[in-house]
Amino acid sequence: MSITTQLGRVSYLARHIRNFMPYLTPRKVANAILNLLETRFKVVSLRSLPPYLKIESTPVCHLRCAGCPHHNPDFKRKFNASMNLTLERFKQIIDPVASTTLGVSLSFRGEPMLNRDLPKIIAYAHRKRIGTSYPTNLSVPLNQKKAEEYVLSGLDTLYISLDGTSKETYDRYRIGGSFETVLANTKLLAETKRRLRTNRPRLIWKMVIFDYNQHELPIQESTYRELGFDGFEHVLDNQGKEFTEMRKRNNRRMIESKSCCIWLWSAMIITSLGNVFPCCANENMDLGNAATVGIPQIWRGTAYRALRSAFATKSYGKGMNPQCRACVGLPADEAPPVALKPNPA
């Protein structure tokens, strides 16, 4: 059974490589190679730019999945549709780095398909020769016209969250979602692809593994094609025992080898409003606004350099941000962390 962990650079790259392979250019390859070398030698002031970006389409979600912050009404109330990513803001964010960016995932905290401008945003990225993908619960209204917009946008991969092969198992986690709607939308997208004679986007059935749905994995593997999917993947529940043990092993290897964090060297999180976070776990660490300041200036700025310097081999962990220490698995540091000053807007 293949399980997507995304705990390391190799597994993350393997998951997305098919999205950006058709769009490789000499400049993108050169930037990626330079980035690999700078990561290997823990260069603090990078000349390379982040090869991969996560740019949030919207922070809004209509579901209340059990393991998601949106399960909390207070979290959900923080967001509204006025915070959706606009095409103009996406252009401001992506244009300065379009020639070096391999791929973009148009997701972070919400359901991407609640942003009505998403097909236009994808189409713009496609014209810039950037691979695109995003995960979706696909429990949204989808008609023939909208299906055609997504298929013709140039979207490379759609990861469809369907955590079960029956309504009973699906409903236990995807609270507020519709099992029947997800299947109907998948069928509609698959039929639209066939009619328009294209193999994109790839429709991947993404199933989070829980104790109560493991018995349905063989059914997924034997039925995914007849339901319209092009492939499937299994993802461990990030609150489950197996994922926790795997993360502990990964952290031990990371500390023993004094490895750097792939996010600080190779990827960037950008909210729908343009705010930059170093990773998914550090939403309170705003490093600047990519729409106003620009990715290159933020990526090479003082705040990012301070975060990277704490991973230096000789002083590994010294002055590391508390959230970084907790993520890596280091004990709490009594010394004050390095102060972070985001680049001005």
Short mmCIF file of N, CA, C and O in Angstrom, two decimals, residues 54-148:
data_model
loop_
_atom_site.label_atom_id
_atom_site.label_comp_id
_atom_site.label_asym_id
_atom_site.label_seq_id
_atom_site.Cartn_x
_atom_site.Cartn_y
_atom_site.Cartn_z
N LYS A 54 2.80 27.45 -2.09
CA LYS A 54 1.41 27.18 -1.73
C LYS A 54 0.74 28.53 -1.61
O LYS A 54 1.07 29.31 -0.71
N ILE A 55 -0.17 28.81 -2.52
CA ILE A 55 -0.87 30.09 -2.52
C ILE A 55 -2.36 29.81 -2.27
O ILE A 55 -3.01 29.12 -3.06
N GLU A 56 -2.86 30.35 -1.21
CA GLU A 56 -4.22 30.06 -0.77
C GLU A 56 -5.26 30.71 -1.68
O GLU A 56 -5.22 31.91 -1.92
N SER A 57 -6.21 29.92 -2.16
CA SER A 57 -7.31 30.45 -2.98
C SER A 57 -8.33 31.17 -2.12
O SER A 57 -8.86 32.22 -2.48
N THR A 58 -8.63 30.57 -0.97
CA THR A 58 -9.57 31.15 -0.01
C THR A 58 -9.33 30.49 1.34
O THR A 58 -8.99 29.30 1.39
N PRO A 59 -9.53 31.22 2.44
CA PRO A 59 -9.44 30.59 3.76
C PRO A 59 -10.78 30.02 4.22
O PRO A 59 -10.88 29.42 5.28
N VAL A 60 -11.81 30.19 3.41
CA VAL A 60 -13.17 29.79 3.77
C VAL A 60 -13.41 28.33 3.43
O VAL A 60 -12.96 27.83 2.40
N CYS A 61 -14.14 27.64 4.30
CA CYS A 61 -14.56 26.27 4.02
C CYS A 61 -15.95 26.05 4.60
O CYS A 61 -16.26 26.56 5.68
N HIS A 62 -16.77 25.31 3.88
CA HIS A 62 -18.15 25.06 4.31
C HIS A 62 -18.29 23.77 5.09
O HIS A 62 -19.37 23.46 5.61
N LEU A 63 -17.21 22.98 5.20
CA LEU A 63 -17.25 21.73 5.96
C LEU A 63 -16.70 21.95 7.36
O LEU A 63 -16.10 23.00 7.66
N ARG A 64 -16.87 20.95 8.22
CA ARG A 64 -16.39 21.02 9.60
C ARG A 64 -15.67 19.71 9.94
O ARG A 64 -16.00 19.03 10.92
N CYS A 65 -14.70 19.35 9.11
CA CYS A 65 -14.02 18.06 9.27
C CYS A 65 -13.39 17.95 10.66
O CYS A 65 -12.81 18.92 11.18
N ALA A 66 -13.48 16.76 11.22
CA ALA A 66 -13.11 16.54 12.62
C ALA A 66 -11.67 16.93 12.94
O ALA A 66 -11.38 17.44 14.02
N GLY A 67 -10.73 16.70 12.02
CA GLY A 67 -9.33 16.99 12.30
C GLY A 67 -8.85 18.31 11.78
O GLY A 67 -7.64 18.58 11.74
N CYS A 68 -9.76 19.18 11.38
CA CYS A 68 -9.41 20.47 10.76
C CYS A 68 -9.77 21.62 11.70
O CYS A 68 -10.76 21.54 12.43
N PRO A 69 -9.01 22.73 11.66
CA PRO A 69 -9.37 23.90 12.47
C PRO A 69 -10.77 24.43 12.17
O PRO A 69 -11.40 25.04 13.03
N HIS A 70 -11.28 24.18 10.95
CA HIS A 70 -12.61 24.65 10.60
C HIS A 70 -13.71 23.93 11.38
O HIS A 70 -14.88 24.30 11.29
N HIS A 71 -13.34 22.90 12.11
CA HIS A 71 -14.30 22.24 12.99
C HIS A 71 -14.68 23.17 14.15
O HIS A 71 -15.74 23.03 14.75
N ASN A 72 -13.78 24.13 14.43
CA ASN A 72 -13.99 25.10 15.51
C ASN A 72 -14.74 26.32 14.97
O ASN A 72 -14.22 27.02 14.10
N PRO A 73 -15.93 26.62 15.47
CA PRO A 73 -16.71 27.77 14.97
C PRO A 73 -15.96 29.09 15.09
O PRO A 73 -16.10 29.97 14.23
N ASP A 74 -15.15 29.26 16.14
CA ASP A 74 -14.40 30.50 16.31
C ASP A 74 -13.37 30.68 15.20
O ASP A 74 -13.15 31.79 14.71
N PHE A 75 -12.73 29.58 14.79
CA PHE A 75 -11.77 29.64 13.67
C PHE A 75 -12.51 29.98 12.38
O PHE A 75 -12.07 30.83 11.61
N LYS A 76 -13.62 29.35 12.16
CA LYS A 76 -14.39 29.55 10.93
C LYS A 76 -14.86 30.99 10.80
O LYS A 76 -14.90 31.56 9.70
N ARG A 77 -15.20 31.61 11.92
CA ARG A 77 -15.72 32.98 11.89
C ARG A 77 -14.65 34.01 11.55
O ARG A 77 -14.98 35.17 11.27
N LYS A 78 -13.39 33.62 11.56
CA LYS A 78 -12.31 34.57 11.25
C LYS A 78 -12.26 34.93 9.77
O LYS A 78 -11.63 35.91 9.38
N PHE A 79 -12.93 34.13 8.92
CA PHE A 79 -12.78 34.29 7.48
C PHE A 79 -14.11 34.57 6.79
O PHE A 79 -15.18 34.20 7.28
N ASN A 80 -14.01 35.23 5.63
CA ASN A 80 -15.18 35.46 4.79
C ASN A 80 -14.74 35.57 3.34
O ASN A 80 -13.55 35.66 3.04
N ALA A 81 -15.72 35.58 2.42
CA ALA A 81 -15.43 35.53 0.99
C ALA A 81 -14.66 36.76 0.49
O ALA A 81 -14.03 36.70 -0.57
N SER A 82 -14.71 37.86 1.24
CA SER A 82 -13.95 39.05 0.81
C SER A 82 -12.44 38.82 0.89
O SER A 82 -11.66 39.61 0.34
N MET A 83 -12.04 37.74 1.55
CA MET A 83 -10.62 37.43 1.69
C MET A 83 -10.12 36.50 0.59
O MET A 83 -8.98 36.06 0.60
N ASN A 84 -10.98 36.18 -0.39
CA ASN A 84 -10.58 35.30 -1.48
C ASN A 84 -9.44 35.89 -2.30
O ASN A 84 -9.36 37.12 -2.47
N LEU A 85 -8.59 35.03 -2.83
CA LEU A 85 -7.52 35.45 -3.73
C LEU A 85 -8.14 35.97 -5.02
O LEU A 85 -8.99 35.32 -5.62
N THR A 86 -7.70 37.16 -5.45
CA THR A 86 -8.16 37.71 -6.72
C THR A 86 -7.13 37.43 -7.80
O THR A 86 -5.95 37.18 -7.51
N LEU A 87 -7.55 37.48 -9.04
CA LEU A 87 -6.63 37.28 -10.15
C LEU A 87 -5.54 38.34 -10.14
O LEU A 87 -4.36 38.04 -10.37
N GLU A 88 -5.92 39.57 -9.86
CA GLU A 88 -4.93 40.66 -9.83
C GLU A 88 -3.89 40.44 -8.75
O GLU A 88 -2.69 40.62 -8.95
N ARG A 89 -4.33 40.00 -7.55
CA ARG A 89 -3.37 39.75 -6.48
C ARG A 89 -2.48 38.56 -6.81
O ARG A 89 -1.28 38.56 -6.52
N PHE A 90 -3.06 37.55 -7.45
CA PHE A 90 -2.25 36.40 -7.86
C PHE A 90 -1.16 36.83 -8.84
O PHE A 90 -0.01 36.38 -8.74
N LYS A 91 -1.49 37.70 -9.78
CA LYS A 91 -0.50 38.21 -10.73
C LYS A 91 0.63 38.95 -10.00
O LYS A 91 1.81 38.78 -10.31
N GLN A 92 0.25 39.76 -9.02
CA GLN A 92 1.26 40.51 -8.25
C GLN A 92 2.21 39.57 -7.52
O GLN A 92 3.40 39.84 -7.40
N ILE A 93 1.66 38.45 -7.03
CA ILE A 93 2.46 37.49 -6.29
C ILE A 93 3.35 36.67 -7.21
O ILE A 93 4.56 36.52 -6.96
N ILE A 94 2.79 36.16 -8.30
CA ILE A 94 3.50 35.18 -9.12
C ILE A 94 4.41 35.79 -10.18
O ILE A 94 5.43 35.18 -10.55
N ASP A 95 4.09 36.95 -10.70
CA ASP A 95 4.86 37.51 -11.82
C ASP A 95 6.36 37.65 -11.53
O ASP A 95 7.18 37.31 -12.39
N PRO A 96 6.76 38.12 -10.34
CA PRO A 96 8.21 38.29 -10.10
C PRO A 96 8.99 36.97 -10.07
O PRO A 96 10.22 36.99 -10.20
N VAL A 97 8.29 35.83 -9.89
CA VAL A 97 9.00 34.55 -9.77
C VAL A 97 8.49 33.51 -10.78
O VAL A 97 8.83 32.33 -10.67
N ALA A 98 7.71 33.93 -11.75
CA ALA A 98 7.12 32.99 -12.71
C ALA A 98 8.17 32.21 -13.49
O ALA A 98 7.96 31.04 -13.81
N SER A 99 9.29 32.83 -13.77
CA SER A 99 10.31 32.17 -14.60
C SER A 99 11.10 31.11 -13.84
O SER A 99 11.81 30.31 -14.46
N THR A 100 10.98 31.08 -12.50
CA THR A 100 11.74 30.10 -11.71
C THR A 100 10.84 29.14 -10.94
O THR A 100 11.32 28.14 -10.41
N THR A 101 9.55 29.41 -10.87
CA THR A 101 8.63 28.58 -10.09
C THR A 101 8.23 27.32 -10.86
O THR A 101 7.77 27.40 -12.00
N LEU A 102 8.41 26.18 -10.24
CA LEU A 102 8.04 24.90 -10.86
C LEU A 102 6.55 24.63 -10.73
O LEU A 102 5.88 24.25 -11.69
N GLY A 103 6.03 24.79 -9.52
CA GLY A 103 4.63 24.44 -9.29
C GLY A 103 3.99 25.25 -8.18
O GLY A 103 4.68 25.80 -7.32
N VAL A 104 2.67 25.32 -8.25
CA VAL A 104 1.89 26.04 -7.24
C VAL A 104 0.72 25.16 -6.80
O VAL A 104 0.01 24.60 -7.65
N SER A 105 0.55 25.03 -5.49
CA SER A 105 -0.65 24.40 -4.94
C SER A 105 -1.55 25.53 -4.48
O SER A 105 -1.15 26.36 -3.66
N LEU A 106 -2.76 25.60 -5.01
CA LEU A 106 -3.66 26.72 -4.74
C LEU A 106 -4.54 26.42 -3.53
O LEU A 106 -5.77 26.46 -3.60
N SER A 107 -3.90 26.12 -2.41
CA SER A 107 -4.65 25.75 -1.22
C SER A 107 -3.84 26.05 0.03
O SER A 107 -2.63 26.15 0.00
N PHE A 108 -4.56 26.17 1.14
CA PHE A 108 -3.92 26.27 2.45
C PHE A 108 -4.95 25.97 3.54
O PHE A 108 -5.03 24.87 4.04
N ARG A 109 -5.81 26.94 3.86
CA ARG A 109 -6.70 26.75 4.99
C ARG A 109 -8.16 26.49 4.61
O ARG A 109 -8.96 26.11 5.47
N GLY A 110 -8.53 26.72 3.37
CA GLY A 110 -9.94 26.61 3.00
C GLY A 110 -10.19 25.66 1.84
O GLY A 110 -9.31 24.91 1.42
N GLU A 111 -11.40 25.69 1.32
CA GLU A 111 -11.80 24.89 0.16
C GLU A 111 -11.61 25.74 -1.10
O GLU A 111 -12.38 26.69 -1.34
N PRO A 112 -10.60 25.44 -1.91
CA PRO A 112 -10.26 26.27 -3.07
C PRO A 112 -11.43 26.55 -4.01
O PRO A 112 -11.56 27.65 -4.56
N MET A 113 -12.33 25.58 -4.21
CA MET A 113 -13.38 25.72 -5.21
C MET A 113 -14.52 26.63 -4.77
O MET A 113 -15.47 26.86 -5.53
N LEU A 114 -14.41 27.21 -3.57
CA LEU A 114 -15.36 28.24 -3.16
C LEU A 114 -14.97 29.60 -3.73
O LEU A 114 -15.74 30.57 -3.64
N ASN A 115 -13.78 29.69 -4.31
CA ASN A 115 -13.33 30.91 -4.99
C ASN A 115 -13.76 30.84 -6.45
O ASN A 115 -13.25 30.03 -7.22
N ARG A 116 -14.71 31.67 -6.85
CA ARG A 116 -15.26 31.61 -8.20
C ARG A 116 -14.23 31.99 -9.27
O ARG A 116 -14.41 31.64 -10.45
N ASP A 117 -13.20 32.72 -8.88
CA ASP A 117 -12.18 33.13 -9.85
C ASP A 117 -11.08 32.09 -10.04
O ASP A 117 -10.14 32.31 -10.80
N LEU A 118 -11.20 30.96 -9.36
CA LEU A 118 -10.12 29.97 -9.39
C LEU A 118 -9.76 29.49 -10.80
O LEU A 118 -8.57 29.41 -11.13
N PRO A 119 -10.72 29.19 -11.69
CA PRO A 119 -10.33 28.78 -13.05
C PRO A 119 -9.50 29.84 -13.78
O PRO A 119 -8.57 29.51 -14.52
N LYS A 120 -9.82 31.11 -13.57
CA LYS A 120 -9.05 32.19 -14.21
C LYS A 120 -7.63 32.25 -13.64
O LYS A 120 -6.67 32.49 -14.37
N ILE A 121 -7.51 32.03 -12.34
CA ILE A 121 -6.20 32.03 -11.70
C ILE A 121 -5.35 30.88 -12.21
O ILE A 121 -4.16 31.05 -12.53
N ILE A 122 -5.96 29.71 -12.33
CA ILE A 122 -5.24 28.54 -12.85
C ILE A 122 -4.82 28.78 -14.29
O ILE A 122 -3.68 28.48 -14.68
N ALA A 123 -5.73 29.34 -15.10
CA ALA A 123 -5.42 29.60 -16.51
C ALA A 123 -4.24 30.56 -16.64
O ALA A 123 -3.40 30.40 -17.53
N TYR A 124 -4.17 31.55 -15.76
CA TYR A 124 -3.05 32.50 -15.81
C TYR A 124 -1.74 31.79 -15.47
O TYR A 124 -0.72 31.99 -16.15
N ALA A 125 -1.77 30.94 -14.43
CA ALA A 125 -0.57 30.17 -14.08
C ALA A 125 -0.16 29.26 -15.23
O ALA A 125 1.03 29.09 -15.51
N HIS A 126 -1.15 28.68 -15.89
CA HIS A 126 -0.87 27.79 -17.03
C HIS A 126 -0.20 28.56 -18.15
O HIS A 126 0.75 28.05 -18.79
N ARG A 127 -0.67 29.79 -18.42
CA ARG A 127 -0.04 30.61 -19.46
C ARG A 127 1.40 30.96 -19.09
O ARG A 127 2.25 31.17 -19.97
N LYS A 128 1.67 31.03 -17.79
CA LYS A 128 3.03 31.31 -17.31
C LYS A 128 3.88 30.04 -17.25
O LYS A 128 5.01 30.08 -16.77
N ARG A 129 3.30 28.92 -17.68
CA ARG A 129 4.00 27.63 -17.70
C ARG A 129 4.40 27.17 -16.30
O ARG A 129 5.54 26.78 -16.05
N ILE A 130 3.43 27.22 -15.40
CA ILE A 130 3.63 26.78 -14.01
C ILE A 130 2.66 25.65 -13.72
O ILE A 130 1.46 25.76 -13.99
N GLY A 131 3.15 24.54 -13.18
CA GLY A 131 2.29 23.43 -12.81
C GLY A 131 1.35 23.80 -11.68
O GLY A 131 1.74 24.51 -10.75
N THR A 132 0.10 23.36 -11.77
CA THR A 132 -0.90 23.71 -10.76
C THR A 132 -1.63 22.48 -10.24
O THR A 132 -1.88 21.52 -10.97
N SER A 133 -1.98 22.54 -8.97
CA SER A 133 -2.75 21.47 -8.34
C SER A 133 -3.37 22.02 -7.07
O SER A 133 -3.01 23.11 -6.61
N TYR A 134 -4.31 21.28 -6.52
CA TYR A 134 -4.84 21.62 -5.20
C TYR A 134 -5.72 20.47 -4.71
O TYR A 134 -6.26 19.71 -5.51
N PRO A 135 -5.85 20.33 -3.40
CA PRO A 135 -6.78 19.35 -2.84
C PRO A 135 -8.16 19.98 -2.71
O PRO A 135 -8.28 21.20 -2.53
N THR A 136 -9.20 19.19 -2.82
CA THR A 136 -10.57 19.69 -2.69
C THR A 136 -11.46 18.64 -2.05
O THR A 136 -11.24 17.43 -2.25
N ASN A 137 -12.45 19.08 -1.29
CA ASN A 137 -13.43 18.12 -0.80
C ASN A 137 -14.46 17.82 -1.90
O ASN A 137 -15.18 16.84 -1.81
N LEU A 138 -14.51 18.64 -2.93
CA LEU A 138 -15.37 18.48 -4.12
C LEU A 138 -16.85 18.33 -3.77
O LEU A 138 -17.66 17.96 -4.61
N SER A 139 -17.19 18.66 -2.54
CA SER A 139 -18.59 18.65 -2.14
C SER A 139 -19.16 20.04 -2.34
O SER A 139 -19.58 20.73 -1.40
N VAL A 140 -19.15 20.46 -3.61
CA VAL A 140 -19.56 21.82 -3.99
C VAL A 140 -20.47 21.73 -5.22
O VAL A 140 -20.41 20.75 -5.97
N PRO A 141 -21.31 22.75 -5.46
CA PRO A 141 -22.12 22.75 -6.68
C PRO A 141 -21.23 22.82 -7.91
O PRO A 141 -20.34 23.67 -8.00
N LEU A 142 -21.44 21.92 -8.85
CA LEU A 142 -20.62 21.88 -10.07
C LEU A 142 -21.51 21.49 -11.25
O LEU A 142 -22.06 20.39 -11.28
N ASN A 143 -21.65 22.41 -12.21
CA ASN A 143 -22.43 22.12 -13.40
C ASN A 143 -21.51 21.91 -14.60
O ASN A 143 -20.29 22.02 -14.49
N GLN A 144 -22.10 21.64 -15.76
CA GLN A 144 -21.32 21.36 -16.95
C GLN A 144 -20.42 22.53 -17.34
O GLN A 144 -19.25 22.34 -17.68
N LYS A 145 -20.93 23.74 -17.27
CA LYS A 145 -20.15 24.92 -17.64
C LYS A 145 -18.93 25.07 -16.74
O LYS A 145 -17.82 25.33 -17.22
N LYS A 146 -19.15 24.92 -15.45
CA LYS A 146 -18.04 25.08 -14.50
C LYS A 146 -17.02 23.96 -14.67
O LYS A 146 -15.80 24.18 -14.58
N ALA A 147 -17.50 22.75 -14.93
CA ALA A 147 -16.59 21.62 -15.15
C ALA A 147 -15.70 21.90 -16.35
O ALA A 147 -14.49 21.61 -16.33
N GLU A 148 -16.28 22.45 -17.40
CA GLU A 148 -15.49 22.79 -18.59
C GLU A 148 -14.45 23.86 -18.28
O GLU A 148 -13.32 23.81 -18.78
#
